[in-house]
PDB file of C-alpha atoms in Angstrom:
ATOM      1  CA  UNK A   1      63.467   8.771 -62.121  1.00  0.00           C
ATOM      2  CA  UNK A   2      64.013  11.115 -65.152  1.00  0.00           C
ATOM      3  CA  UNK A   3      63.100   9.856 -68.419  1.00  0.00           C
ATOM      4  CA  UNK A   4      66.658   8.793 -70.009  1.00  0.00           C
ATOM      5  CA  UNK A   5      65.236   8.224 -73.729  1.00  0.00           C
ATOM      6  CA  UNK A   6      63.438  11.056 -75.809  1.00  0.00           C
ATOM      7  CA  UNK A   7      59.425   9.112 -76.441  1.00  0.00           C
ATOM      8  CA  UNK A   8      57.904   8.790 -79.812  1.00  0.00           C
ATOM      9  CA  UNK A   9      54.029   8.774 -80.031  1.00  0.00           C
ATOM     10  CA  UNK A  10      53.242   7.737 -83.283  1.00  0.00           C
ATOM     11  CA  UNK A  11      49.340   7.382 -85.076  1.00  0.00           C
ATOM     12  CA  UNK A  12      49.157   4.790 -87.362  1.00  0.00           C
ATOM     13  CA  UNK A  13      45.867   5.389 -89.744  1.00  0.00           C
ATOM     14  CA  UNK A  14      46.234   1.635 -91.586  1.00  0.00           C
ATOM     15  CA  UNK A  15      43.461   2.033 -94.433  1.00  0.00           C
ATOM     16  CA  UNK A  16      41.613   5.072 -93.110  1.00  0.00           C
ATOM     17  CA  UNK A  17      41.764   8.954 -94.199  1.00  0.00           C
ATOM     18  CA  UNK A  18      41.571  10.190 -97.573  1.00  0.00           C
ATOM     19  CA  UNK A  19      43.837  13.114 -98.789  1.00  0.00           C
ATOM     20  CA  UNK A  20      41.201  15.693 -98.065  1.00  0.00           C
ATOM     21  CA  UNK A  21      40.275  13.788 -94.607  1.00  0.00           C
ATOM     22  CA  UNK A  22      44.404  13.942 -93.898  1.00  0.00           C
ATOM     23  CA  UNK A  23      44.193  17.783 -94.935  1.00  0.00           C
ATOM     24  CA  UNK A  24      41.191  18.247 -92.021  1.00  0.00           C
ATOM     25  CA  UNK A  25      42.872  16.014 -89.536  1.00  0.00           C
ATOM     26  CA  UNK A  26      45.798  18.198 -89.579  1.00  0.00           C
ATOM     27  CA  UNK A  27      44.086  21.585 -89.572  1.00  0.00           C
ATOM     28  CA  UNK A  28      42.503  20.320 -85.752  1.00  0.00           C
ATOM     29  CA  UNK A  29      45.283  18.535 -84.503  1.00  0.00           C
ATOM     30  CA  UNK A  30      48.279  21.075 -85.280  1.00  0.00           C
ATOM     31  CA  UNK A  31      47.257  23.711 -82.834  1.00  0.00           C
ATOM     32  CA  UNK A  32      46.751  20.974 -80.396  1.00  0.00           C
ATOM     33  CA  UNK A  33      50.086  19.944 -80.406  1.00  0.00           C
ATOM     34  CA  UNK A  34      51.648  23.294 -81.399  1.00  0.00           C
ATOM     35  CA  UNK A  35      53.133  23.496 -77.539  1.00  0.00           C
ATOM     36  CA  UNK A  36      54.483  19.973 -77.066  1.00  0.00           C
ATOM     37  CA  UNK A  37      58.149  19.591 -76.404  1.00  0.00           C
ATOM     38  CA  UNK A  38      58.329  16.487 -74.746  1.00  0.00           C
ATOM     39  CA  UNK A  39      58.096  14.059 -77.063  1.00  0.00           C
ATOM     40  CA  UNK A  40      58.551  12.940 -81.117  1.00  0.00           C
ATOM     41  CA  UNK A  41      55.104  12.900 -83.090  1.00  0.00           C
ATOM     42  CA  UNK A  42      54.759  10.664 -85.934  1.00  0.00           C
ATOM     43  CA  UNK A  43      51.525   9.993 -88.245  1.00  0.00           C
ATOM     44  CA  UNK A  44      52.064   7.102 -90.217  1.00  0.00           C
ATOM     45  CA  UNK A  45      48.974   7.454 -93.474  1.00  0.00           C
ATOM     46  CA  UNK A  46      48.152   5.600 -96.622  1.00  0.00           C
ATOM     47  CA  UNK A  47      50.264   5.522 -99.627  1.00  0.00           C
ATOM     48  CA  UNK A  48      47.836   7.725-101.190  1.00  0.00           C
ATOM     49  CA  UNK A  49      47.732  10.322 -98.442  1.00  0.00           C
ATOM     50  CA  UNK A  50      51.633  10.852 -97.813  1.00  0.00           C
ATOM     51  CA  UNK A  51      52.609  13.803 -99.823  1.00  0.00           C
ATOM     52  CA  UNK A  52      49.127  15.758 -98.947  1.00  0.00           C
ATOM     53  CA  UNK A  53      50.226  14.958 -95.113  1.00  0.00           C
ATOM     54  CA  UNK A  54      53.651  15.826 -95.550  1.00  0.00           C
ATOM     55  CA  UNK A  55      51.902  19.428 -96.601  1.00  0.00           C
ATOM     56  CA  UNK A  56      49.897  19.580 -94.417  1.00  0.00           C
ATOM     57  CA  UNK A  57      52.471  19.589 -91.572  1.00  0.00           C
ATOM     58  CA  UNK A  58      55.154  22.496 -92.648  1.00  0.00           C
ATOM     59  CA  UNK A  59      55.891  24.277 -90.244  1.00  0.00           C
ATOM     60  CA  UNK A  60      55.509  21.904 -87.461  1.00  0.00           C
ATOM     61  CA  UNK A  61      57.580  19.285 -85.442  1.00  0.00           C
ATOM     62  CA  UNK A  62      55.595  16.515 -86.615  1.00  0.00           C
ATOM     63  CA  UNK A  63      57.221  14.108 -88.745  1.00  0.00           C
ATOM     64  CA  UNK A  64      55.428  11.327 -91.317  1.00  0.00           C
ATOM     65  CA  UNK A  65      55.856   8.167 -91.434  1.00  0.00           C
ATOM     66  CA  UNK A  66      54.598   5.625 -94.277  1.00  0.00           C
ATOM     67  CA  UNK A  67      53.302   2.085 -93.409  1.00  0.00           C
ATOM     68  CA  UNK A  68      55.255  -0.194 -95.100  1.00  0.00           C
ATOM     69  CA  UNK A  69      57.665  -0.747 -97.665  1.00  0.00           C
ATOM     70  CA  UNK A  70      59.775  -2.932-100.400  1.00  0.00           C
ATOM     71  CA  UNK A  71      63.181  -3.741-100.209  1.00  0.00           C
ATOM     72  CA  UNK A  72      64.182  -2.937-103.473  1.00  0.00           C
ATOM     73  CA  UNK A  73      64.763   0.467-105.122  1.00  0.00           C
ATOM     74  CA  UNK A  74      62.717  -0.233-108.667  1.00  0.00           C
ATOM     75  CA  UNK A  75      61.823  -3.418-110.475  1.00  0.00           C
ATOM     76  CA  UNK A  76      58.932  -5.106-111.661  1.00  0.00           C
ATOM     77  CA  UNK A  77      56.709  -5.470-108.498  1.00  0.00           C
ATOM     78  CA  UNK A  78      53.629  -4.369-109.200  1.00  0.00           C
ATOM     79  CA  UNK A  79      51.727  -2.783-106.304  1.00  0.00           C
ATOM     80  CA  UNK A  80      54.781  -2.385-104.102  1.00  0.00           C
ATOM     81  CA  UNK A  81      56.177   1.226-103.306  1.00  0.00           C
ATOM     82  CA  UNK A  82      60.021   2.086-102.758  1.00  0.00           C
ATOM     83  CA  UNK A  83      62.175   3.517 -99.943  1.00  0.00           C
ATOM     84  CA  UNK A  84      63.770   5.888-102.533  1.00  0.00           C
ATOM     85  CA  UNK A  85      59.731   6.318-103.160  1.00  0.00           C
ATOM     86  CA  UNK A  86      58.406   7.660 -99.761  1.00  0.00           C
ATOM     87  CA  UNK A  87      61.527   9.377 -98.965  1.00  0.00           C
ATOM     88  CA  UNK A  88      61.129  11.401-102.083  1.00  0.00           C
ATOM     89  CA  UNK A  89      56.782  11.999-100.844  1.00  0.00           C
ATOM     90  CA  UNK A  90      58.581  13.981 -97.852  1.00  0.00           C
ATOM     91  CA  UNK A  91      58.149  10.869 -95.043  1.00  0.00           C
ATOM     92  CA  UNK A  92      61.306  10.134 -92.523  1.00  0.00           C
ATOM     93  CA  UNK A  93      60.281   6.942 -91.227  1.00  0.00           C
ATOM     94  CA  UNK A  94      58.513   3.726 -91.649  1.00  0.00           C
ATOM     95  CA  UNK A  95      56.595   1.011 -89.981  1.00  0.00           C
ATOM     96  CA  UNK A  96      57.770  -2.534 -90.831  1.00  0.00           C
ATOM     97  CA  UNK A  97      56.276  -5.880 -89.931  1.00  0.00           C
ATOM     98  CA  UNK A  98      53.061  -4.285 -88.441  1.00  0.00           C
ATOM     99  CA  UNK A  99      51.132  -7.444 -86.655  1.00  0.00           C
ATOM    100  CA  UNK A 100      48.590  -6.983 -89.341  1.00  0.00           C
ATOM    101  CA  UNK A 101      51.325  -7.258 -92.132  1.00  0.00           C
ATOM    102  CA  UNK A 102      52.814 -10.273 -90.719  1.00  0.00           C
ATOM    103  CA  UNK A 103      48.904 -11.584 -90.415  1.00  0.00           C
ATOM    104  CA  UNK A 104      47.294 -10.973 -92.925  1.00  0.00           C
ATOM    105  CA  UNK A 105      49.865 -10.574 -95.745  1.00  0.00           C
ATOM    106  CA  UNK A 106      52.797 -12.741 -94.728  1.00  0.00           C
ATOM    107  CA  UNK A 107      55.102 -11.027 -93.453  1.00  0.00           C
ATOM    108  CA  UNK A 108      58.101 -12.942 -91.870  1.00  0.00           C
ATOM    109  CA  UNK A 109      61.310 -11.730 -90.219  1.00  0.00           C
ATOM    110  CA  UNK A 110      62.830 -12.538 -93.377  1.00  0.00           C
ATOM    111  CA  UNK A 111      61.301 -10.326 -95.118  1.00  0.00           C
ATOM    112  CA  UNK A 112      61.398  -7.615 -92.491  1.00  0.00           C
ATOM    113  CA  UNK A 113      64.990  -7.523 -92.258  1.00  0.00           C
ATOM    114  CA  UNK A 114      65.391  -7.020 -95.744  1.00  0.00           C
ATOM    115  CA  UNK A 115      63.041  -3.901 -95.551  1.00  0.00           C
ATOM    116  CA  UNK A 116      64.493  -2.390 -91.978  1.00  0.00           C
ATOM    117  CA  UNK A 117      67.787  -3.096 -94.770  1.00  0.00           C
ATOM    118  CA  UNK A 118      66.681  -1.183 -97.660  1.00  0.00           C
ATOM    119  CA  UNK A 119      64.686   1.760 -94.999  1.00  0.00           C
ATOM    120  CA  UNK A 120      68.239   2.370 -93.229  1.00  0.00           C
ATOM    121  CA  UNK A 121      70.479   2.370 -96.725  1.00  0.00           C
ATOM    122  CA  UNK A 122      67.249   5.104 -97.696  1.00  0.00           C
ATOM    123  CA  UNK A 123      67.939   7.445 -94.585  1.00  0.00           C
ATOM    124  CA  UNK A 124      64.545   6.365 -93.357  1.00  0.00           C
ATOM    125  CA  UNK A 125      63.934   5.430 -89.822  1.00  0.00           C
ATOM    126  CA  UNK A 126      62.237   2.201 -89.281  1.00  0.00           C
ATOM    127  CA  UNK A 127      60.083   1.420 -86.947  1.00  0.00           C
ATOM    128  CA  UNK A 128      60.013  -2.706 -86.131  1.00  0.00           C
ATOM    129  CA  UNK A 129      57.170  -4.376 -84.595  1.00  0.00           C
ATOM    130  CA  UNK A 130      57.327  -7.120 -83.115  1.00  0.00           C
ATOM    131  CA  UNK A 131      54.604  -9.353 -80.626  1.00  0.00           C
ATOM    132  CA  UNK A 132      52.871 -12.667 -79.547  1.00  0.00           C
ATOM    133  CA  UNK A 133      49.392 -13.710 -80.374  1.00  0.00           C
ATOM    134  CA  UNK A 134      47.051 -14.627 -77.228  1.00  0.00           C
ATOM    135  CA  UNK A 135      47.500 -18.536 -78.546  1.00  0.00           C
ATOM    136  CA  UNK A 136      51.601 -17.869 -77.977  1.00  0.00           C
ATOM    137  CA  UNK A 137      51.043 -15.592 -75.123  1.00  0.00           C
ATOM    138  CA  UNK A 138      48.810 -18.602 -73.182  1.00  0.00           C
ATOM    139  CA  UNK A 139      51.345 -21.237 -74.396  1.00  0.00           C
ATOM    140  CA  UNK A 140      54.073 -19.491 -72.126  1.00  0.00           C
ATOM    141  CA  UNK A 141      55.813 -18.389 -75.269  1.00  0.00           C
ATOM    142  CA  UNK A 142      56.008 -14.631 -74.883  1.00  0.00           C
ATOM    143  CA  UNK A 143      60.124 -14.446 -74.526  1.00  0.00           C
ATOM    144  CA  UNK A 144      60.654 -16.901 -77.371  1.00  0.00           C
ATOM    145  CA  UNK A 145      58.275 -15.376 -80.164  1.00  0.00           C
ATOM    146  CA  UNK A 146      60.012 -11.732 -79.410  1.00  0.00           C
ATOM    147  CA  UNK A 147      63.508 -13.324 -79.194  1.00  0.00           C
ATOM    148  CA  UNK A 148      62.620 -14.700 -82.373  1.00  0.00           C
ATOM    149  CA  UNK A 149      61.491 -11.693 -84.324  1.00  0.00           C
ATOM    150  CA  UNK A 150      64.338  -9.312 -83.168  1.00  0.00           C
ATOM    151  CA  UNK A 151      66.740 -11.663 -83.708  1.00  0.00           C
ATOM    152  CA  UNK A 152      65.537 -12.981 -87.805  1.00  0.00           C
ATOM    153  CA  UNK A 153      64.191  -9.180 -88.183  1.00  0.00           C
ATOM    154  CA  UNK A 154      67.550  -7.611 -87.043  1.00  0.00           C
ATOM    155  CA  UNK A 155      69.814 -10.144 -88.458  1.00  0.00           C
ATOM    156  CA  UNK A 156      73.631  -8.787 -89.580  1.00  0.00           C
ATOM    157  CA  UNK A 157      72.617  -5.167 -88.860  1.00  0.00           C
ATOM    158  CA  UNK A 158      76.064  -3.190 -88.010  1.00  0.00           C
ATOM    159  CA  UNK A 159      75.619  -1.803 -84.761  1.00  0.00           C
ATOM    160  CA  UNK A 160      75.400   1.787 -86.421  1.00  0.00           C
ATOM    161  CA  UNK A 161      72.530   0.885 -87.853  1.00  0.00           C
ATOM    162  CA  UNK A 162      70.993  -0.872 -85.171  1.00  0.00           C
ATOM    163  CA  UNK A 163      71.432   2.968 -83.219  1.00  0.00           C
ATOM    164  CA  UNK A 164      69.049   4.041 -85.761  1.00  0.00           C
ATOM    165  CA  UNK A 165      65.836   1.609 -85.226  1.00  0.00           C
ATOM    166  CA  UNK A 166      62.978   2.524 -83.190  1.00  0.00           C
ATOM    167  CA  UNK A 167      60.638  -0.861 -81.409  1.00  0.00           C
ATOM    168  CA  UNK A 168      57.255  -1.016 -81.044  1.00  0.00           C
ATOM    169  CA  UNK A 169      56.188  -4.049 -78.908  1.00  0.00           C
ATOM    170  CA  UNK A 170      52.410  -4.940 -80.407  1.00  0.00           C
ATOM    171  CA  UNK A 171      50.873  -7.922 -78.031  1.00  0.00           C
ATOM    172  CA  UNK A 172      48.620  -8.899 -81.063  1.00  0.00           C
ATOM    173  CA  UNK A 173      46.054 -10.122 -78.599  1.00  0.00           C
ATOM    174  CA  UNK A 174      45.678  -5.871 -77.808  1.00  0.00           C
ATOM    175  CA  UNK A 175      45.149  -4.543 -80.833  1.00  0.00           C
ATOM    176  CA  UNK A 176      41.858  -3.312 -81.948  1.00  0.00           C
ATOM    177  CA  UNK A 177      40.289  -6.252 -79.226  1.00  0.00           C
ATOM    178  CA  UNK A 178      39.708  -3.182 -76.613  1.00  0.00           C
ATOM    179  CA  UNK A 179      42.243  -5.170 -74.403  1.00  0.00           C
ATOM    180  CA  UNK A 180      45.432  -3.707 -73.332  1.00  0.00           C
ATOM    181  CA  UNK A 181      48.714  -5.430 -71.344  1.00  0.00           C
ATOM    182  CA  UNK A 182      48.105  -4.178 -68.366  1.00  0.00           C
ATOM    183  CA  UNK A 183      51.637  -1.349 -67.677  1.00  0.00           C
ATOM    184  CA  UNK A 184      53.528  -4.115 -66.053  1.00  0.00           C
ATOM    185  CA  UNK A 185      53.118  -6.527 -68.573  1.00  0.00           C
ATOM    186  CA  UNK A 186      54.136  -4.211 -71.180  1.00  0.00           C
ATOM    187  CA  UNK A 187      57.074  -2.970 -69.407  1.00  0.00           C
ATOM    188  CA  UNK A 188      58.325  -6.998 -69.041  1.00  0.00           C
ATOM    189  CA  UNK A 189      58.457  -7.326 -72.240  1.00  0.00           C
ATOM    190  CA  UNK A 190      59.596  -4.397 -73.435  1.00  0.00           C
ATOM    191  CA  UNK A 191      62.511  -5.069 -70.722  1.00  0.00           C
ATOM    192  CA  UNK A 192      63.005  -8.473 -72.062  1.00  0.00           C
ATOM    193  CA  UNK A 193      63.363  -6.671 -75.862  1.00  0.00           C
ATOM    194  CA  UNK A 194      66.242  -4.613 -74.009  1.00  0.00           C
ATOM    195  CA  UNK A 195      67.993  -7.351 -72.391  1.00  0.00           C
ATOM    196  CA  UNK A 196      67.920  -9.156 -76.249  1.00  0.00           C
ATOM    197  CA  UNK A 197      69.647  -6.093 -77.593  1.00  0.00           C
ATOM    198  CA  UNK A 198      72.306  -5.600 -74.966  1.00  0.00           C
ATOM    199  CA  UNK A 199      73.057  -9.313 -75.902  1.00  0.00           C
ATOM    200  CA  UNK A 200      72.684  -9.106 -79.269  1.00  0.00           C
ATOM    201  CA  UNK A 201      74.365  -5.126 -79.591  1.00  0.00           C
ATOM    202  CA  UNK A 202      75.509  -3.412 -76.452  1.00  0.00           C
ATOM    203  CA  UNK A 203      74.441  -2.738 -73.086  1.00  0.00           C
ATOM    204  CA  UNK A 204      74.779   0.935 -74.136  1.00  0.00           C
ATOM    205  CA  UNK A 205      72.822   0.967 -77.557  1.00  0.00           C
ATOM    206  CA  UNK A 206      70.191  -1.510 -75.480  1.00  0.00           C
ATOM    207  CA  UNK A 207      69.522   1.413 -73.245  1.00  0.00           C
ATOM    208  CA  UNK A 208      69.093   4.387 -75.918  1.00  0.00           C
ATOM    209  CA  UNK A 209      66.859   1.626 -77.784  1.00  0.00           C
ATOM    210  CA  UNK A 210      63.798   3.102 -77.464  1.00  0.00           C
ATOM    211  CA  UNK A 211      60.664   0.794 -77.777  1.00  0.00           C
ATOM    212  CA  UNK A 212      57.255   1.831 -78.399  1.00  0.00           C
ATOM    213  CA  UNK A 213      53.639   0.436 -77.213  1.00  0.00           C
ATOM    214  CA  UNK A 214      51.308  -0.808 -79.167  1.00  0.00           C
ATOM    215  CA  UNK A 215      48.043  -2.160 -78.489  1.00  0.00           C
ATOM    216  CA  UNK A 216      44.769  -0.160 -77.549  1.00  0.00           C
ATOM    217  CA  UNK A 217      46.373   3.065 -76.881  1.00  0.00           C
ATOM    218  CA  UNK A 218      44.149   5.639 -75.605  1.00  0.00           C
ATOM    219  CA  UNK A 219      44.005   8.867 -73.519  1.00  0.00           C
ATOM    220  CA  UNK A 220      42.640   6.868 -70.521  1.00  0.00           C
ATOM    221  CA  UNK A 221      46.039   4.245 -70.568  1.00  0.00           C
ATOM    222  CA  UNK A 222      48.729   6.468 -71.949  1.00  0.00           C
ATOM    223  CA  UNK A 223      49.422   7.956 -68.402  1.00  0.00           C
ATOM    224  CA  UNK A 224      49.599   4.475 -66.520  1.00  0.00           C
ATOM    225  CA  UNK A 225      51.738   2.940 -69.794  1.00  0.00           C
ATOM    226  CA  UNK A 226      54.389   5.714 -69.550  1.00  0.00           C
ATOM    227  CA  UNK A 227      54.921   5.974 -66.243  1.00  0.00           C
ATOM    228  CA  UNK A 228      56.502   2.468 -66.784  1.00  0.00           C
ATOM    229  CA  UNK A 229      60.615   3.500 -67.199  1.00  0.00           C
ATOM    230  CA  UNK A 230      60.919   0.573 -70.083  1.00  0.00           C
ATOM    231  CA  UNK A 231      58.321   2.112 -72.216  1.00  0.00           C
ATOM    232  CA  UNK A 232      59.649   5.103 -74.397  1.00  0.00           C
ATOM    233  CA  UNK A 233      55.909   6.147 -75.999  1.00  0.00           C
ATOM    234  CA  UNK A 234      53.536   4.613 -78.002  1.00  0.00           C
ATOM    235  CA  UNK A 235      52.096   3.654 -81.654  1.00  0.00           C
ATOM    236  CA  UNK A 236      48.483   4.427 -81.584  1.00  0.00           C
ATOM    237  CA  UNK A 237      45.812   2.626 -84.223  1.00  0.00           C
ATOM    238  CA  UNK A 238      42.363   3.731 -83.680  1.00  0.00           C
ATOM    239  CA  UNK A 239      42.733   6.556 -81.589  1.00  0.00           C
ATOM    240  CA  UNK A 240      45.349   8.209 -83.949  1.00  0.00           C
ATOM    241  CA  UNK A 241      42.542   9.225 -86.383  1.00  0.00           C
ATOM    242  CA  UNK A 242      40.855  11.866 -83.995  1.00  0.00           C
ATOM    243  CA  UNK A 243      42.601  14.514 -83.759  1.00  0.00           C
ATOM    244  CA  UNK A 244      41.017  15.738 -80.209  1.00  0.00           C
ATOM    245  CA  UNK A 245      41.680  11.922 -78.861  1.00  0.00           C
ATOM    246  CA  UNK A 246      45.354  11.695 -80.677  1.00  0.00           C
ATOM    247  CA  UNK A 247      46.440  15.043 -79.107  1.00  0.00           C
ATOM    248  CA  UNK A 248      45.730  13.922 -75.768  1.00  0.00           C
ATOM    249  CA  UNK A 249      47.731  11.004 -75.942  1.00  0.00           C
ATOM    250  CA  UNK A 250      50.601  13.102 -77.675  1.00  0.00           C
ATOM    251  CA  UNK A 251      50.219  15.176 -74.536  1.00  0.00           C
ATOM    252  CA  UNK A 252      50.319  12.561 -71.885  1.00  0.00           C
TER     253      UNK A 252
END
């Protein structure tokens, strides 16, 4: 069946890579990928490596991505960086509500709708995450958690902007644990994300929705993951900061 939806593989480098490591990264993986037609390439770096990345990649299709951001424009907020701010370091999307941000730092779907908000109004593409823990996952609660998330995390988006968003499904249980969904457990749920947004949107927008993987990506899975028809690409952690590795996963 032919591929109806254009996949994204994007690298996510979370707190790794200086601007001199970003610099090297590029110089190996840009030939690698120098060929590739078939899909969207994202990198997602620090803060502090954004503008050397963006550099770094003139020339090529490979487009930058930051890892999170605040809603609002300016203001007092003190260790927070702007929309208006990484769309002026060169970057043309963004990851919001990363499993590690809604961990770790508290992240809710509150909050990520108000930055998927302020990303769209900046011209930025977002890329939403959403996923169960192994605890929710266990419990049965798979469908509710992600019915949950897209719902509070896409709340009173127009369905214009809604055209705009790119999914990545994250089983939080898979990332960085070495354990993956197996294909057919990824594809359920990204089907279940689909049948959400046809609900939620329309059936049309639900099928040019394109949702990523994410969870233990590597260039022995990325074959078996998109052969599933549900699953439009993936959003790579560890294996997005070699270059060699990366490209081989770009190049499924």
């Amino acid at each position: 069946m032919a591929r109806v939806r254009r996949p994204v593989i994007a690298g996510n480098w979370k707190m790794y890579k200086t601007q001199g490591e970003a610099r090297d990264f590029f110089a190996l993986f840009k030939p690698l990928v120098a060929a590739t037609t078939h899909c969207d390439i994202v990198v997602a770096p620090p803060f502090t490596a954004l503008a050397a990345s963006v550099e770094a990649v003139k020339g090529s299709a490979i487009g930058i991505a930051a890892q999170d951001v605040y809603w609002a424009n300016e203001g007092a907020f003190t260790g927070e960086v702007s929309p208006r701010m990484v769309v002026e370091a060169g970057c043309r999307a963004v990851i919001i509500a990363h499993s590690e941000r809604r961990q770790l730092f508290g992240e809710t779907d509150e909050s990520a709708n108000r930055k998927v908000k302020a990303a769209l109004a900046a011209g930025l593409t977002p890329i939403l995450c959403v996923g169960e823990t192994l605890v929710q996952r266990e419990s049965g609660e798979t469908e509710k958690v992600l019915d949950r998330q897209f719902r509070g995390s896409l709340a009173a988006l127009t369905p214009m902007e809604f055209s705009r968003i790119i999914m990545a499904y994250e089983p939080v249980w898979a990332i960085g644990t070495g354990r993956t969904a197996t294909p057919e457990m990824a594809a359920g749920a990204h089907k279940f994300l689909r049948d959400t947004a046809a609900a939620s949107f329309t059936a049309d927008q639900a099928a040019s929705l394109r949702i990523l993987y994410g969870g233990s990506v590597k260039p022995e899975n990325i074959k078996g993951l998109m052969a599933q028809v549900e699953i439009d690409g993936a959003l790579v952690g560890g294996a997005s900061l070699d270059a060699g590795q990366f490209a081989a996963i770009v190049n499924f």
